[in-house]
Tab-separated table of C-alpha atoms in Angstrom:
chain	number	residue	atom	x	y	z
U	1	MET	CA	-31.004	-44.979	28.984
U	2	GLN	CA	-27.269	-44.614	28.407
U	3	LYS	CA	-27.745	-45.231	24.673
U	4	ASN	CA	-30.419	-42.530	24.507
U	5	ILE	CA	-28.117	-40.025	26.208
U	6	SER	CA	-25.266	-40.930	23.842
U	7	SER	CA	-27.549	-40.612	20.808
U	8	LEU	CA	-28.839	-37.265	22.037
U	9	PHE	CA	-25.279	-36.015	22.597
U	10	ILE	CA	-24.126	-37.155	19.143
U	11	SER	CA	-27.140	-35.599	17.440
U	12	SER	CA	-26.501	-32.336	19.293
U	13	ILE	CA	-22.896	-32.323	18.112
U	14	ASN	CA	-24.015	-32.998	14.540
U	15	ARG	CA	-26.511	-30.144	14.671
U	16	PHE	CA	-23.801	-27.850	16.055
U	17	ILE	CA	-21.409	-28.766	13.246
U	18	GLU	CA	-24.143	-28.445	10.645
U	19	ARG	CA	-25.149	-25.048	11.932
U	20	PHE	CA	-21.764	-23.401	12.509
U	21	PHE	CA	-19.359	-25.138	10.147
U	22	THR	CA	-21.209	-25.604	6.893
U	23	ARG	CA	-20.146	-23.682	3.813
U	24	LYS	CA	-23.302	-21.588	3.853
U	25	SER	CA	-23.013	-20.656	7.520
U	26	SER	CA	-22.105	-17.067	8.374
U	27	ALA	CA	-20.363	-18.354	11.500
U	28	LEU	CA	-17.887	-20.253	9.347
U	29	ILE	CA	-17.044	-17.065	7.413
U	30	ILE	CA	-16.449	-15.226	10.680
U	31	TRP	CA	-14.127	-17.944	11.950
U	32	LEU	CA	-12.303	-18.020	8.642
U	33	SER	CA	-11.848	-14.251	8.794
U	34	VAL	CA	-10.306	-14.676	12.255
U	35	PHE	CA	-7.848	-17.170	10.793
U	36	ILE	CA	-7.151	-14.874	7.848
U	37	GLY	CA	-6.443	-12.007	10.246
U	38	ILE	CA	-3.939	-14.162	12.127
U	39	LEU	CA	-2.236	-15.107	8.863
U	40	ALA	CA	-2.247	-11.519	7.581
U	41	GLY	CA	-0.804	-10.197	10.840
U	42	GLY	CA	1.896	-12.857	10.867
U	43	MET	CA	2.733	-12.279	7.204
U	44	SER	CA	2.920	-8.501	7.693
U	45	ALA	CA	5.163	-8.884	10.747
U	46	LEU	CA	7.390	-11.302	8.849
U	47	PHE	CA	7.528	-8.892	5.912
U	48	ASP	CA	8.424	-6.013	8.233
U	49	HIS	CA	11.212	-7.970	9.920
U	50	GLY	CA	12.372	-9.174	6.498
U	51	ILE	CA	12.792	-5.601	5.276
U	52	ILE	CA	14.866	-4.757	8.338
U	53	TRP	CA	16.953	-7.912	7.933
U	54	ILE	CA	17.670	-7.460	4.235
U	55	SER	CA	18.449	-3.752	4.731
U	56	GLU	CA	20.946	-4.598	7.485
U	57	LEU	CA	22.428	-7.364	5.340
U	58	ARG	CA	22.862	-4.941	2.444
U	59	LEU	CA	24.526	-2.423	4.738
U	60	SER	CA	26.848	-5.122	6.104
U	61	PHE	CA	27.973	-6.010	2.585
U	62	ILE	CA	28.514	-2.343	1.786
U	63	GLU	CA	30.603	-1.771	4.915
U	64	TYR	CA	32.592	-4.961	4.352
U	65	TYR	CA	33.601	-4.152	0.774
U	66	SER	CA	34.226	-0.430	1.248
U	67	ASP	CA	37.461	1.096	2.468
U	68	SER	CA	39.416	4.314	2.302
U	69	THR	CA	39.814	4.046	-1.469
U	70	THR	CA	36.345	2.682	-2.248
U	71	PRO	CA	33.535	4.841	-0.809
U	72	MET	CA	30.386	3.208	0.558
U	73	TRP	CA	28.101	4.754	-2.039
U	74	LEU	CA	30.139	3.209	-4.843
U	75	VAL	CA	29.784	-0.250	-3.303
U	76	ALA	CA	26.068	0.309	-2.670
U	77	ILE	CA	25.336	0.943	-6.357
U	78	PRO	CA	25.946	-2.603	-7.740
U	79	ILE	CA	24.466	-4.337	-4.668
U	80	SER	CA	21.234	-2.324	-4.733
U	81	SER	CA	21.086	-2.561	-8.514
U	82	LEU	CA	21.145	-6.349	-8.394
U	83	MET	CA	18.494	-6.410	-5.648
U	84	ALA	CA	16.099	-4.168	-7.558
U	85	GLY	CA	16.807	-5.901	-10.875
U	86	LEU	CA	15.967	-9.287	-9.348
U	87	ALA	CA	12.744	-7.850	-7.892
U	88	PHE	CA	11.735	-6.543	-11.306
U	89	TYR	CA	12.623	-9.825	-13.001
U	90	ILE	CA	10.616	-12.152	-10.736
U	91	THR	CA	7.671	-9.762	-10.864
U	92	HIS	CA	7.554	-9.589	-14.658
U	93	ARG	CA	8.375	-13.282	-15.110
U	94	PHE	CA	6.012	-14.910	-12.641
U	95	ALA	CA	3.296	-12.452	-11.510
U	96	PRO	CA	3.056	-9.047	-13.234
U	97	GLU	CA	-0.012	-8.235	-11.126
U	98	ALA	CA	2.295	-8.154	-8.091
U	99	GLY	CA	3.862	-4.954	-9.405
U	100	GLY	CA	2.959	-1.635	-7.802
U	101	SER	CA	0.937	-1.465	-4.621
U	102	GLY	CA	-1.440	-4.269	-5.620
U	103	ILE	CA	-4.460	-2.447	-4.188
U	104	PRO	CA	-6.036	-1.776	-7.626
U	105	GLU	CA	-5.680	-5.508	-8.331
U	106	ILE	CA	-7.639	-6.296	-5.166
U	107	GLU	CA	-10.350	-3.796	-6.043
U	108	GLY	CA	-10.563	-5.303	-9.514
U	109	ALA	CA	-10.770	-8.811	-8.042
U	110	MET	CA	-13.628	-7.744	-5.763
U	111	GLU	CA	-15.503	-6.624	-8.878
U	112	GLY	CA	-14.674	-9.905	-10.627
U	113	MET	CA	-12.547	-8.120	-13.221
U	114	ARG	CA	-9.091	-9.337	-12.176
U	115	PRO	CA	-7.882	-12.841	-11.255
U	116	VAL	CA	-6.292	-13.619	-7.884
U	117	ARG	CA	-3.441	-16.031	-8.508
U	118	TRP	CA	-2.402	-16.352	-4.884
U	119	LYS	CA	0.001	-19.238	-5.529
U	120	ARG	CA	2.132	-16.902	-7.633
U	121	VAL	CA	1.423	-13.525	-6.070
U	122	ILE	CA	2.199	-14.373	-2.437
U	123	PRO	CA	5.831	-15.487	-2.955
U	124	VAL	CA	6.524	-12.909	-5.684
U	125	LYS	CA	5.069	-9.994	-3.733
U	126	PHE	CA	6.806	-11.061	-0.536
U	127	PHE	CA	10.322	-11.601	-1.886
U	128	GLY	CA	10.059	-8.994	-4.638
U	129	GLY	CA	8.864	-6.435	-2.095
U	130	LEU	CA	11.742	-7.280	0.254
U	131	LEU	CA	14.292	-6.768	-2.514
U	132	ALA	CA	12.746	-3.568	-3.873
U	133	LEU	CA	12.240	-1.896	-0.493
U	134	GLY	CA	15.572	-3.134	0.816
U	135	SER	CA	17.427	-1.658	-2.157
U	136	GLY	CA	16.524	1.876	-1.065
U	137	MET	CA	13.689	2.652	-3.484
U	138	VAL	CA	11.020	5.087	-2.291
U	139	LEU	CA	8.249	2.560	-1.666
U	140	GLY	CA	5.989	1.635	1.231
U	141	ARG	CA	5.296	-1.755	2.769
U	142	GLU	CA	1.550	-1.190	3.194
U	143	GLY	CA	0.697	-2.038	-0.441
U	144	PRO	CA	2.399	-5.438	-0.277
U	145	SER	CA	0.773	-6.074	3.121
U	146	VAL	CA	-2.691	-5.333	1.725
U	147	GLN	CA	-2.184	-7.489	-1.367
U	148	LEU	CA	-0.628	-10.315	0.644
U	149	GLY	CA	-3.498	-10.220	3.150
U	150	ALA	CA	-6.114	-10.255	0.407
U	151	ASN	CA	-4.406	-13.148	-1.383
U	152	LEU	CA	-4.309	-15.073	1.889
U	153	GLY	CA	-8.058	-14.461	2.088
U	154	ARG	CA	-8.541	-15.897	-1.393
U	155	MET	CA	-6.309	-18.855	-0.492
U	156	ILE	CA	-8.544	-19.707	2.462
U	157	SER	CA	-11.638	-19.243	0.279
U	158	ASP	CA	-10.295	-21.729	-2.252
U	159	ILE	CA	-9.305	-24.240	0.416
U	160	PHE	CA	-12.734	-24.187	2.056
U	161	LYS	CA	-14.546	-23.746	-1.282
U	162	VAL	CA	-16.830	-20.936	-0.125
U	163	ASP	CA	-19.248	-19.327	-2.559
U	164	LYS	CA	-18.556	-16.201	-4.575
U	165	VAL	CA	-20.144	-13.704	-2.173
U	166	ASP	CA	-18.340	-15.103	0.860
U	167	ALA	CA	-15.080	-15.279	-1.090
U	168	GLN	CA	-15.357	-11.554	-1.755
U	169	ALA	CA	-15.928	-10.920	1.954
U	170	LEU	CA	-12.828	-12.914	2.879
U	171	LEU	CA	-10.813	-11.098	0.214
U	172	ALA	CA	-11.824	-7.777	1.776
U	173	ALA	CA	-11.127	-9.136	5.258
U	174	GLY	CA	-7.596	-10.056	4.225
U	175	ALA	CA	-7.011	-6.593	2.773
U	176	ALA	CA	-8.219	-4.944	5.981
U	177	GLY	CA	-5.999	-7.202	8.066
U	178	GLY	CA	-2.993	-6.417	5.902
U	179	LEU	CA	-3.365	-2.641	6.217
U	180	ALA	CA	-4.192	-2.813	9.929
U	181	ALA	CA	-1.044	-4.816	10.608
U	182	ALA	CA	1.169	-2.696	8.340
U	183	PHE	CA	0.438	0.515	10.233
U	184	ASN	CA	-0.668	-0.921	13.594
U	185	ALA	CA	-3.985	0.801	12.856
U	186	PRO	CA	-7.036	-1.502	13.113
U	187	LEU	CA	-9.647	1.243	12.676
U	188	ALA	CA	-7.899	2.561	9.563
U	189	GLY	CA	-7.736	-0.973	8.142
U	190	ILE	CA	-11.460	-1.438	8.656
U	191	MET	CA	-12.371	1.978	7.287
U	192	PHE	CA	-10.104	1.579	4.259
U	193	VAL	CA	-12.197	-1.332	3.005
U	194	ILE	CA	-15.506	0.313	3.871
U	195	GLU	CA	-14.597	3.721	2.432
U	196	GLU	CA	-12.017	3.198	-0.340
U	197	MET	CA	-13.504	-0.089	-1.626
U	198	ARG	CA	-17.113	1.033	-1.153
U	199	SER	CA	-18.038	0.503	-4.805
U	200	GLN	CA	-16.691	-3.085	-4.763
U	201	PHE	CA	-17.445	-4.159	-1.200
U	202	ASN	CA	-20.649	-6.162	-0.735
U	203	TYR	CA	-22.133	-4.640	2.409
U	204	ASN	CA	-23.912	-7.062	4.710
U	205	LEU	CA	-23.635	-8.060	8.346
U	206	THR	CA	-21.401	-11.061	7.695
U	207	SER	CA	-18.925	-9.286	5.407
U	208	THR	CA	-18.675	-6.295	7.749
U	209	LYS	CA	-18.038	-8.510	10.777
U	210	SER	CA	-15.435	-10.422	8.777
U	211	VAL	CA	-13.536	-7.213	8.044
U	212	PHE	CA	-13.672	-6.221	11.717
U	213	MET	CA	-12.483	-9.600	12.973
U	214	SER	CA	-9.629	-9.828	10.499
U	215	ALA	CA	-8.345	-6.318	11.300
U	216	ILE	CA	-8.538	-6.991	15.034
U	217	MET	CA	-6.715	-10.311	14.872
U	218	ALA	CA	-4.071	-9.008	12.460
U	219	THR	CA	-3.321	-6.103	14.798
U	220	ILE	CA	-3.122	-8.368	17.839
U	221	VAL	CA	-0.696	-10.719	16.086
U	222	MET	CA	1.386	-7.797	14.813
U	223	ARG	CA	1.611	-6.279	18.297
U	224	LEU	CA	2.506	-9.606	19.874
U	225	ILE	CA	5.398	-10.016	17.453
U	226	THR	CA	6.582	-6.376	17.426
U	227	SER	CA	5.155	-3.987	20.031
U	228	GLN	CA	2.093	-1.925	20.900
U	229	ASP	CA	3.868	1.365	20.287
U	230	ALA	CA	2.751	3.734	17.558
U	231	VAL	CA	4.414	3.231	14.195
U	232	VAL	CA	5.748	6.808	14.165
U	233	THR	CA	7.111	8.468	17.300
U	234	VAL	CA	6.241	12.159	17.203
U	235	THR	CA	5.294	14.901	19.641
U	236	SER	CA	1.929	14.501	21.368
U	237	TYR	CA	0.135	17.774	20.690
U	238	SER	CA	-2.738	19.305	22.609
U	239	HIS	CA	-5.765	20.920	21.005
U	240	PRO	CA	-4.693	23.814	18.744
U	241	SER	CA	-6.456	27.132	19.019
U	242	LEU	CA	-9.959	27.171	17.556
U	243	MET	CA	-9.124	30.497	15.923
U	244	SER	CA	-6.415	28.740	13.880
U	245	LEU	CA	-8.722	26.152	12.285
U	246	TRP	CA	-9.147	28.269	9.172
U	247	LEU	CA	-5.433	27.778	8.515
U	248	TYR	CA	-5.915	23.999	8.525
U	249	LEU	CA	-8.794	24.426	6.082
U	250	LEU	CA	-6.512	26.519	3.862
U	251	LEU	CA	-3.883	23.773	4.136
U	252	GLY	CA	-6.513	21.286	2.998
U	253	PHE	CA	-7.364	23.457	-0.006
U	254	CYS	CA	-3.677	23.465	-0.991
U	255	PHE	CA	-3.521	19.698	-0.649
U	256	GLY	CA	-6.571	19.359	-2.895
U	257	VAL	CA	-4.620	20.968	-5.730
U	258	VAL	CA	-1.368	19.141	-4.910
U	259	GLY	CA	-3.201	15.810	-4.731
U	260	ILE	CA	-4.690	16.164	-8.211
U	261	LEU	CA	-1.303	17.100	-9.670
U	262	PHE	CA	0.337	14.208	-7.822
U	263	ASN	CA	-2.142	11.698	-9.263
U	264	LYS	CA	-1.647	13.053	-12.772
U	265	MET	CA	2.127	12.811	-12.393
U	266	ILE	CA	1.898	9.190	-11.240
U	267	LEU	CA	-0.095	8.232	-14.331
U	268	ALA	CA	2.226	10.230	-16.593
U	269	THR	CA	5.267	8.520	-15.061
U	270	GLN	CA	3.732	5.091	-15.640
U	271	ASP	CA	3.057	6.004	-19.273
U	272	MET	CA	6.664	7.145	-19.611
U	273	TYR	CA	7.961	3.820	-18.287
U	274	LEU	CA	5.591	1.874	-20.548
U	275	PHE	CA	6.879	3.823	-23.544
U	276	ILE	CA	10.440	2.886	-22.545
U	277	HIS	CA	10.065	-0.832	-21.815
U	278	GLN	CA	7.102	-1.691	-24.125
U	279	ASN	CA	6.394	-4.605	-21.758
U	280	GLN	CA	9.626	-6.294	-22.846
U	281	ARG	CA	11.221	-8.130	-19.950
U	282	TRP	CA	14.832	-7.145	-20.557
U	283	ARG	CA	13.898	-3.477	-20.734
U	284	PHE	CA	11.729	-3.750	-17.637
U	285	VAL	CA	14.578	-5.389	-15.709
U	286	ALA	CA	17.036	-2.794	-17.029
U	287	ILE	CA	14.854	-0.076	-15.501
U	288	GLY	CA	14.999	-1.925	-12.200
U	289	LEU	CA	18.783	-2.201	-12.403
U	290	PHE	CA	19.075	1.515	-13.090
U	291	LEU	CA	16.693	2.583	-10.310
U	292	GLY	CA	18.371	0.247	-7.831
U	293	ALA	CA	21.725	1.808	-8.657
U	294	VAL	CA	20.399	5.366	-8.264
U	295	PHE	CA	18.581	4.816	-4.976
U	296	GLY	CA	21.291	2.534	-3.658
U	297	GLY	CA	23.766	5.379	-3.993
U	298	LEU	CA	21.292	7.891	-2.556
U	299	SER	CA	20.633	5.646	0.451
U	300	ILE	CA	24.246	6.235	1.490
U	301	VAL	CA	24.847	9.786	0.268
U	302	GLU	CA	21.426	11.297	1.094
U	303	PRO	CA	19.199	8.758	2.923
U	304	ASP	CA	16.446	11.342	3.465
U	305	ILE	CA	15.618	11.078	-0.245
U	306	ALA	CA	15.638	7.271	-0.311
U	307	PHE	CA	13.503	4.637	1.443
U	308	SER	CA	9.818	4.911	2.374
U	309	GLY	CA	10.102	8.113	4.400
U	310	MET	CA	8.633	6.753	7.624
U	311	GLU	CA	11.919	7.393	9.465
U	312	LEU	CA	11.958	10.934	8.054
U	313	ILE	CA	8.576	11.964	9.484
U	314	PRO	CA	9.715	12.433	13.128
U	315	HIS	CA	12.691	14.546	12.027
U	316	VAL	CA	10.499	16.796	9.887
U	317	GLU	CA	7.817	17.156	12.536
U	318	GLY	CA	10.482	17.793	15.185
U	319	GLY	CA	11.664	20.923	13.383
U	320	HIS	CA	15.062	19.670	12.237
U	321	TYR	CA	14.777	21.423	8.846
U	322	LEU	CA	14.447	25.053	7.784
U	323	MET	CA	11.972	26.168	5.120
U	324	GLY	CA	14.532	26.038	2.319
U	325	GLY	CA	15.604	22.526	3.246
U	326	LEU	CA	11.977	21.390	3.472
U	327	MET	CA	11.215	22.741	0.009
U	328	ILE	CA	14.240	21.058	-1.574
U	329	LEU	CA	13.553	17.786	0.238
U	330	PHE	CA	9.890	17.870	-0.809
U	331	LEU	CA	10.758	18.341	-4.472
U	332	PHE	CA	13.430	15.631	-4.493
U	333	ARG	CA	11.247	13.144	-2.629
U	334	LEU	CA	8.360	13.915	-4.983
U	335	ILE	CA	10.527	13.010	-7.970
U	336	ALA	CA	11.908	9.947	-6.165
U	337	THR	CA	8.398	8.744	-5.284
U	338	LEU	CA	7.192	9.124	-8.864
U	339	LEU	CA	10.223	7.317	-10.294
U	340	SER	CA	9.984	4.462	-7.789
U	341	PHE	CA	6.240	3.837	-7.672
U	342	GLY	CA	5.588	4.596	-11.329
U	343	SER	CA	8.135	1.994	-12.418
U	344	GLY	CA	5.927	-0.956	-11.431
U	345	ALA	CA	8.200	-2.148	-8.629
U	346	PRO	CA	6.441	-4.316	-6.006
U	347	GLY	CA	5.830	-1.677	-3.342
U	348	GLY	CA	3.219	0.742	-2.059
U	349	VAL	CA	2.780	4.510	-2.147
U	350	PHE	CA	1.013	5.080	1.202
U	351	ALA	CA	4.169	5.707	3.249
U	352	PRO	CA	5.870	7.947	0.640
U	353	THR	CA	2.629	9.945	0.370
U	354	LEU	CA	2.477	10.394	4.138
U	355	ALA	CA	6.089	11.604	4.125
U	356	LEU	CA	5.336	14.117	1.352
U	357	GLY	CA	2.289	15.324	3.251
U	358	THR	CA	4.392	15.824	6.376
U	359	LEU	CA	6.975	17.847	4.447
U	360	PHE	CA	4.407	20.088	2.780
U	361	GLY	CA	2.433	20.480	6.012
U	362	MET	CA	5.519	21.499	7.970
U	363	LEU	CA	6.467	23.947	5.243
U	364	PHE	CA	2.989	25.469	5.429
U	365	GLY	CA	3.136	25.510	9.235
U	366	LEU	CA	6.433	27.417	9.334
U	367	ALA	CA	5.043	29.963	6.875
U	368	ALA	CA	1.854	30.335	8.928
U	369	GLN	CA	3.872	30.675	12.140
U	370	SER	CA	5.908	33.515	10.681
U	371	LEU	CA	2.801	35.312	9.420
U	372	PHE	CA	0.467	34.622	12.354
U	373	PRO	CA	2.636	34.014	15.448
U	374	HIS	CA	-0.308	34.750	17.758
U	375	LEU	CA	-2.317	31.880	16.197
U	376	VAL	CA	0.343	29.249	15.460
U	377	THR	CA	2.461	28.272	18.436
U	378	ASP	CA	3.828	25.021	16.960
U	379	ALA	CA	4.277	24.385	13.249
U	380	GLY	CA	4.499	20.624	13.896
U	381	THR	CA	0.722	20.393	14.182
U	382	PHE	CA	0.465	21.228	10.490
U	383	ALA	CA	2.919	18.440	9.707
U	384	ILE	CA	0.589	15.968	11.433
U	385	ALA	CA	-2.427	17.399	9.622
U	386	GLY	CA	-0.498	17.267	6.355
U	387	MET	CA	-0.048	13.509	6.630
U	388	GLY	CA	-3.787	13.032	6.330
U	389	GLY	CA	-4.365	15.894	3.910
U	390	LEU	CA	-2.365	14.544	0.979
U	391	PHE	CA	-3.689	11.029	1.585
U	392	ALA	CA	-7.275	12.316	1.482
U	393	ALA	CA	-6.647	14.272	-1.713
U	394	THR	CA	-4.996	11.409	-3.609
U	395	VAL	CA	-6.845	8.333	-2.344
U	396	ARG	CA	-10.077	10.261	-1.669
U	397	ALA	CA	-10.653	8.391	1.577
U	398	PRO	CA	-10.701	11.204	4.182
U	399	ILE	CA	-11.999	9.162	7.119
U	400	THR	CA	-9.324	6.535	6.529
U	401	GLY	CA	-6.696	9.277	6.376
U	402	ILE	CA	-7.873	10.785	9.664
U	403	LEU	CA	-7.906	7.463	11.500
U	404	LEU	CA	-4.619	6.343	9.966
U	405	VAL	CA	-2.721	9.425	11.147
U	406	ILE	CA	-4.273	9.351	14.622
U	407	GLU	CA	-3.448	5.671	15.142
U	408	MET	CA	0.022	5.953	13.617
U	409	THR	CA	1.058	8.924	15.757
U	410	SER	CA	-1.197	8.528	18.840
U	411	ASN	CA	-2.211	12.198	18.434
U	412	TYR	CA	-5.861	11.800	19.356
U	413	GLU	CA	-6.266	15.473	20.288
U	414	MET	CA	-5.418	16.427	16.696
U	415	ILE	CA	-8.650	14.949	15.386
U	416	LEU	CA	-10.401	18.293	14.750
U	417	PRO	CA	-7.565	19.861	12.670
U	418	LEU	CA	-7.229	16.569	10.799
U	419	ILE	CA	-10.943	16.541	9.983
U	420	VAL	CA	-10.817	20.135	8.752
U	421	THR	CA	-7.695	19.521	6.644
U	422	CYS	CA	-8.937	16.284	5.094
U	423	LEU	CA	-12.361	17.785	4.416
U	424	GLY	CA	-10.828	20.787	2.656
U	425	ALA	CA	-8.525	18.570	0.588
U	426	THR	CA	-11.369	16.294	-0.480
U	427	MET	CA	-13.703	19.175	-1.346
U	428	VAL	CA	-11.152	20.897	-3.580
U	429	ALA	CA	-10.031	17.658	-5.244
U	430	GLN	CA	-13.628	16.741	-6.003
U	431	SER	CA	-14.597	20.206	-7.244
U	432	LEU	CA	-11.612	20.234	-9.614
U	433	GLY	CA	-12.598	16.894	-11.104
U	434	GLY	CA	-9.972	14.797	-9.368
U	435	ARG	CA	-10.527	11.059	-9.066
U	436	PRO	CA	-9.139	8.500	-6.598
U	437	ILE	CA	-5.705	7.280	-7.616
U	438	TYR	CA	-6.505	3.581	-7.195
U	439	THR	CA	-9.603	3.900	-9.379
U	440	GLN	CA	-7.512	5.488	-12.123
U	441	LEU	CA	-4.792	2.846	-11.760
U	442	LEU	CA	-7.372	0.052	-12.041
U	443	GLU	CA	-8.881	1.591	-15.174
U	444	ARG	CA	-5.423	1.916	-16.675
U	445	THR	CA	-4.644	-1.713	-15.867
U	446	MET	CA	-7.870	-2.888	-17.492
U	447	LYS	CA	-7.215	-0.845	-20.652
U	448	LEU	CA	-3.701	-2.237	-20.977
U	449	SER	CA	-4.977	-5.761	-20.367
U	450	MET	CA	-7.641	-5.435	-23.071
U	451	ARG	CA	-5.094	-3.964	-25.486
U	452	ARG	CA	-2.705	-6.876	-24.927
U	453	LYS	CA	-5.510	-9.396	-25.389
U	454	ARG	CA	-6.466	-7.792	-28.701
U	455	GLN	CA	-2.843	-7.817	-29.832
U	456	GLU	CA	-2.475	-11.473	-28.850
U	457	THR	CA	-5.695	-12.390	-30.652
U	458	THR	CA	-4.558	-10.553	-33.782
U	459	ARG	CA	-1.150	-12.238	-33.650
U	460	LYS	CA	-2.691	-15.709	-33.358
U	461	ALA	CA	-5.113	-14.991	-36.180
U	462	LEU	CA	-2.299	-13.857	-38.456
U	463	SER	CA	-0.201	-16.907	-37.590
U	464	ARG	CA	-3.025	-19.209	-38.745
U	465	VAL	CA	-3.182	-17.582	-42.164
U	466	ALA	CA	-1.040	-19.562	-44.624
U	467	PRO	CA	1.326	-17.464	-46.722
U	468	THR	CA	0.121	-17.054	-50.281
U	469	ASP	CA	2.283	-18.080	-53.212
U	470	PRO	CA	3.402	-14.946	-55.071
U	471	LYS	CA	3.096	-16.809	-58.402
U	472	GLU	CA	-0.652	-17.295	-57.930
């Protein structure tokens, strides 16, 4: 009797393991996505704390070596230059795909067009991103977080040897977890994969649940390590007047035009850098040294132009700048964003884009307040709407933009103006023939990759040809 009970218990355990922990089981993929979310949240939190630590360390060195005869900005130039130059070197030397935000690489990997070399990308993106962002360059940490999360997903897929379809689901789950943790925005992380990566994402019940679980766990881990507060501390606004909604629609129309121009300028800046360095390492590193020096000096002299811009958003929304100052700051930060992101440095463009949207939105809000004082009581509401408007126009993911701004600022009553602004921006961008920035960046990457392969094939073919004797 006892043997029968033991046999029955063992067989039940075996059936349980066979059902829930086999490679083909959807339950295994869900559990793996939970683990990936934990890893992505921990990695994002570590990356965030690393940026703070290396920025404080840089500032300590600057303060230590500066005195009455040597100004701080002069000391900051060589320190930041070396940091950025090292970031550019390790990126070009070990994992060129870690350059930029990394999101086009993930989209390409989900389509099977780009490799995911997680053993190289994870350390290069992590340390290269710390150095580049810590030097003062205008870059965001969300791109590295997304690429790191996705590469962690591929790492787990390789360890557990899941099939191709499930590996894609775990890759997407890692990306969602990375974005959710970067901005403390689980809904935005989920929607980013579903909306932005819709052409690559394999929709089914298992993959969708994997994305949800990873984003949830990544956010929980991030909040346990940091806090549950919103990423950006701004004013909590009440519902704006319904009669003023047409102004938010007009703001969205403006962002539709600005977004298309912004995307074109990013691509043009990348072409300019490619023309300069010709993919030669010493030239690529020289660009990093130069940019590190420029933004290192700016981080001391005019910090509002340097860094990601996340710290700038509350000051802009709080009304600390007049219209003239907002216009100048917008133009300078636009140039700084293009120079930083277009260079191929390991960093994202989400945060700088949100900062630009806040600046333009506040500028529009002050103008609207002066023209229609009976409709606009607080120009700061347009700054909040502007954060989502430029994101929607450039990335062409309006729902993600709406959720991202709401979760980042805890302004849930601003949902209607955000919807109107993002809708207007998307409509104009689409009607004018604009395309999502990450789609264009992926296409550009694929063209450059094919061109280099053809050049390498031609070079090898020519090297095999024996030189002919001129006497023959």
